[in-house]
């Protein structure tokens, strides 16, 4: 491999948007120009006068009592301004919000009384330079009384396990059972049941930029200015609460470019720390984690999950029901990441026609770095677990892996399809997408090739997996895990305005981490207004100017900001038509708009230009319709389609609104001696509805597959039995390089969503949701002739070599 | 700590500063010279985000002290475009192919690719992969980067330009 027959095939696409002028067209992005010239503005580029720098003292122990911290020597070190410990902070800062009801957890930026994981912050040093601050870190003497740690999540559930938070009384922070539909009846009626366990390793987003924040307190205004590398809904309010400030005292500068996040950059403790120091010291504070600080004590770690699943199915392989138990190792604090057990409820059964399902979500604390959200918010592990089961049924019944999926996929004519937990899938054509992937991969030829390779004794495998990508971000699952959270609104907004010279500006309310929001918004505004998108300026409002928003999480910006932009543009255009009609003395219905001109129907010589109407609206009020607001601006706030409701009496509720779909085929070869996996080929067929910008969508999907390669084969925050982190640098935590990436071939399919402005759905997560499942099943397919399989990610060479060795020894 | 005068020719212009001997080249470029286009990802030589050209060779600016390059020529991403702002063929190709997302690794990628094409104007795909295998990108999966570099080489070859 690559198969010579296939190597020449380029990626394919179909033009799904023939009626659009800009949407779906291949156009350069607005953003890339500044990055290729080195003119991005990241948080590390924010330089303020008299700025002070922070370095961190971190715990070397996974669990210990903090007996004493001696900072005297550090304070006499040159250039040192201050040292702050947890005792001081506990007096002035309120505990950080947790994602579940856990009053026994007191989480502060600095450890107080006890350390709970290797890397936990124990003290901060503030100095005139980062170099000086690091010098002083070495001089701080911390007296720890080491305590036994709890590392294994199942052992953490034992009644005699050491407690991570003694005041909570247990290491179990969440244990919730859900049941939707006739689970018992479906299981009783099913001829077959299959029970299995799979494990998703502690991998994550791990962007190339670590987290950083710059904070400046302006005493005269009572405003804390924040520049941060951030991706966090409710960031402003959580920082404000912890610092005991009103929310409108926090100004987040959303125009900072974020150097990758993939869900992870939550930044609350870092920002609270920097904000506290900025107020205390009266100087701007820069807290940029270095790679070591980030990997052990930052927003680095992702889901770490054990699945125990039982599937009920018949002799044809048709699955009727599922019982899933997901046990997640949270690390030392629940934080918001615990909610990653909640989102999968919006697509627990994937693209399959299950009639009922039961779900047990368990989250336990251990003495590891706390988790943060990661791309897909729990959906990638869940999809891996589900697809593993579908393949097991195929093996049990000796069914073709394509055929079992065809028999279970929701059919094109069945949408909207309501799954047992209450979500309606909006649209899809799963069979067509699957067939496109199989055609592009040339499945029949692959099977012949594989047989020939196996004849020669080579370990080659072909993987097949599908995945759903829920998009839109109706986070009602937060309430399902914690009834105290009575939040049903997840908004996104834009402010669209035309200035007195006719220039179009759109203000969005969030930061961006590479998703291309400027291009998205400019393209849709350009489409609706018939203006060149490159002439439309898109700006990021700071949080005091910003409108209601939740931000770029949950594959939602094309859905939410895109639809908000389209609706704003339609309303703005309608106002311009009204002005034209009034000025030309005709009825509104008589005005036609095209290409920047408002003309009278059947009298095209009577017309007004775009800029003229803009001038009238701003400056010539005598030509305006009476009672119309002067100026040309529209504020558009969108709520998630189908949202705004609590679950009904059956526990059913619409969670996410839009569902994208992908099918992946992965081809691998395993080295018999080393156990290393070579990815020979990877094909993806994807349907995210209408594509707004083909290059952005393709980039997200291939990039997501790259992320999935890491989760499947390489990446893990590994701990030893005592709780020491073993993979705290990029030398041990292996991100895939270009060497590890297979050539990816992609093909589009378009099933528009009925819920969005142009039929668009989310596309930022699907590659990562599908690739790990496909690669894992390819590895197991390669190992199948030896009668062995691996049911834990990542499948690193050592693990594969071990099973190969064991298999050899057994023969 | 005693500071030392350092003078480096950066993007064709001599720049000088008094810096501590332990200051890395990347910190000197960013903090002393105000050239923030090169980025810091690991400070251990693992990620390649800080890659610059030192006398034409791609190096990691986090693994070199500023005082070590006294009098030498350093090229950063800010030095790739022509004086009139015309982008280099690689910069154009990265933009045309959307060979980036967040833009954080991009400067290092561009410098590694610039060094490659200077030495090997007709690289094979394997050559391209070898040239950037020390530069980590978390967003793209590398494919559009490889495509962009190949395209820039092809464009330059067609037009007989230097990249």
Coordinates of C-alpha atoms in Angstrom, one line a residue, chain A residues 26 28-30 32-33 35-38 42 44-45 47 131-132 135 204-210 258-260 262 286 290-292 513-514 695-696 698-700 702-704 706-707 715 729-731 733 735-739 741-745, chain B residues 1 22-24 27 30-31 36-37 39-47 49 77-78 80-81 87 91-92 94-107 110 126 128-130 132-133 135-144 146-147:
Chain A
X26 CA -13.9 27.4 -3.3
X28 CA -9.6 31.6 0.1
X29 CA -10.3 32.2 3.7
X30 CA -10.2 35.7 5.3
X32 CA -5.1 32.8 6.5
X33 CA -3.4 35.9 5.1
X35 CA -1.0 33.7 9.6
X36 CA 1.1 33.1 6.6
X37 CA 2.8 36.5 7.2
X38 CA 3.3 35.9 10.9
X42 CA -1.8 35.3 19.9
X44 CA 2.0 35.5 23.7
X45 CA 2.1 38.5 21.5
X47 CA 2.9 43.0 25.4
X131 CA 13.5 33.6 33.7
X132 CA 13.6 35.2 37.1
X135 CA 14.8 30.8 39.2
X204 CA -6.8 14.9 24.5
X205 CA -6.5 18.0 22.2
X206 CA -3.0 19.0 23.0
X207 CA -2.7 22.1 20.8
X208 CA 0.7 23.4 19.8
X209 CA 0.1 26.6 21.8
X210 CA -0.3 26.0 25.5
X258 CA -6.1 31.0 19.8
X259 CA -3.4 28.6 18.8
X260 CA -5.6 25.5 18.7
X262 CA -10.0 21.3 20.3
X286 CA 1.3 37.4 32.1
X290 CA 5.2 26.2 29.4
X291 CA 4.8 22.8 27.9
X292 CA 5.6 21.0 31.2
X513 CA -9.1 28.9 17.3
X514 CA -8.8 28.1 13.7
X695 CA -11.5 24.1 2.1
X696 CA -12.4 24.8 5.7
X698 CA -12.0 19.5 4.2
X699 CA -9.3 20.9 6.5
X700 CA -11.4 20.2 9.6
X702 CA -8.7 15.6 7.6
X703 CA -7.3 17.4 10.7
X704 CA -9.9 15.6 12.8
X706 CA -5.2 13.3 12.3
X707 CA -6.4 13.9 15.8
X715 CA -1.5 9.4 22.6
X729 CA 6.4 16.2 27.4
X730 CA 5.9 16.0 23.7
X731 CA 8.7 13.5 23.6
X733 CA 3.1 12.1 24.7
X735 CA 1.4 13.7 18.6
X736 CA 1.2 12.3 15.1
X737 CA 3.7 13.9 12.8
X738 CA 3.4 14.0 9.0
X739 CA 5.1 10.6 9.0
X741 CA -0.5 10.5 8.8
X742 CA -2.0 8.3 6.1
X743 CA -3.0 9.9 2.8
X744 CA -6.6 10.8 3.3
X745 CA -9.1 10.7 0.4
Chain B
X1 CA 22.5 38.4 35.8
X22 CA 20.9 32.5 28.9
X23 CA 18.2 34.1 26.7
X24 CA 17.1 31.8 23.9
X27 CA 12.8 34.8 23.3
X30 CA 10.1 37.9 20.2
X31 CA 10.8 39.9 23.3
X36 CA 6.5 37.8 17.2
X37 CA 5.8 35.8 14.1
X39 CA 6.0 30.9 18.0
X40 CA 6.8 28.9 21.1
X41 CA 5.2 25.4 21.6
X42 CA 7.4 23.3 23.8
X43 CA 10.9 24.9 24.4
X44 CA 12.3 21.4 24.1
X45 CA 12.8 21.1 20.4
X46 CA 9.9 18.7 19.9
X47 CA 7.3 20.8 18.1
X49 CA 6.9 26.0 16.0
X77 CA 8.5 34.4 8.8
X78 CA 8.4 38.2 8.7
X80 CA 9.6 35.8 3.7
X81 CA 7.5 38.3 1.7
X87 CA 4.0 37.0 -0.6
X91 CA 3.0 31.8 1.5
X92 CA 0.6 32.1 -1.4
X94 CA -0.3 28.0 2.1
X95 CA -3.1 30.5 1.7
X96 CA -4.5 29.0 -1.5
X97 CA -4.6 25.5 -0.1
X98 CA -5.7 26.5 3.4
X99 CA -2.7 24.7 4.7
X100 CA -3.4 25.9 8.3
X101 CA -6.2 26.5 10.7
X102 CA -5.2 28.1 13.9
X103 CA -2.0 29.4 12.4
X104 CA 0.2 28.7 15.3
X105 CA 2.6 26.2 13.7
X106 CA 2.4 27.9 10.3
X107 CA 5.5 30.1 10.7
X110 CA 6.9 27.9 6.3
X126 CA 8.6 11.9 0.5
X128 CA 8.4 17.2 1.6
X129 CA 7.3 14.9 4.3
X130 CA 10.8 14.4 5.5
X132 CA 8.4 18.9 7.9
X133 CA 8.4 15.7 10.0
X135 CA 7.2 20.3 12.8
X136 CA 4.0 19.3 14.6
X137 CA 0.6 20.6 13.4
X138 CA -2.5 19.7 15.4
X139 CA -5.1 21.2 13.2
X140 CA -4.6 20.1 9.6
X141 CA -3.5 16.5 9.5
X142 CA -0.7 17.9 7.3
X143 CA -2.3 17.0 4.0
X144 CA -3.0 20.5 2.9
X146 CA 2.1 18.8 1.8
X147 CA -0.2 19.8 -1.1

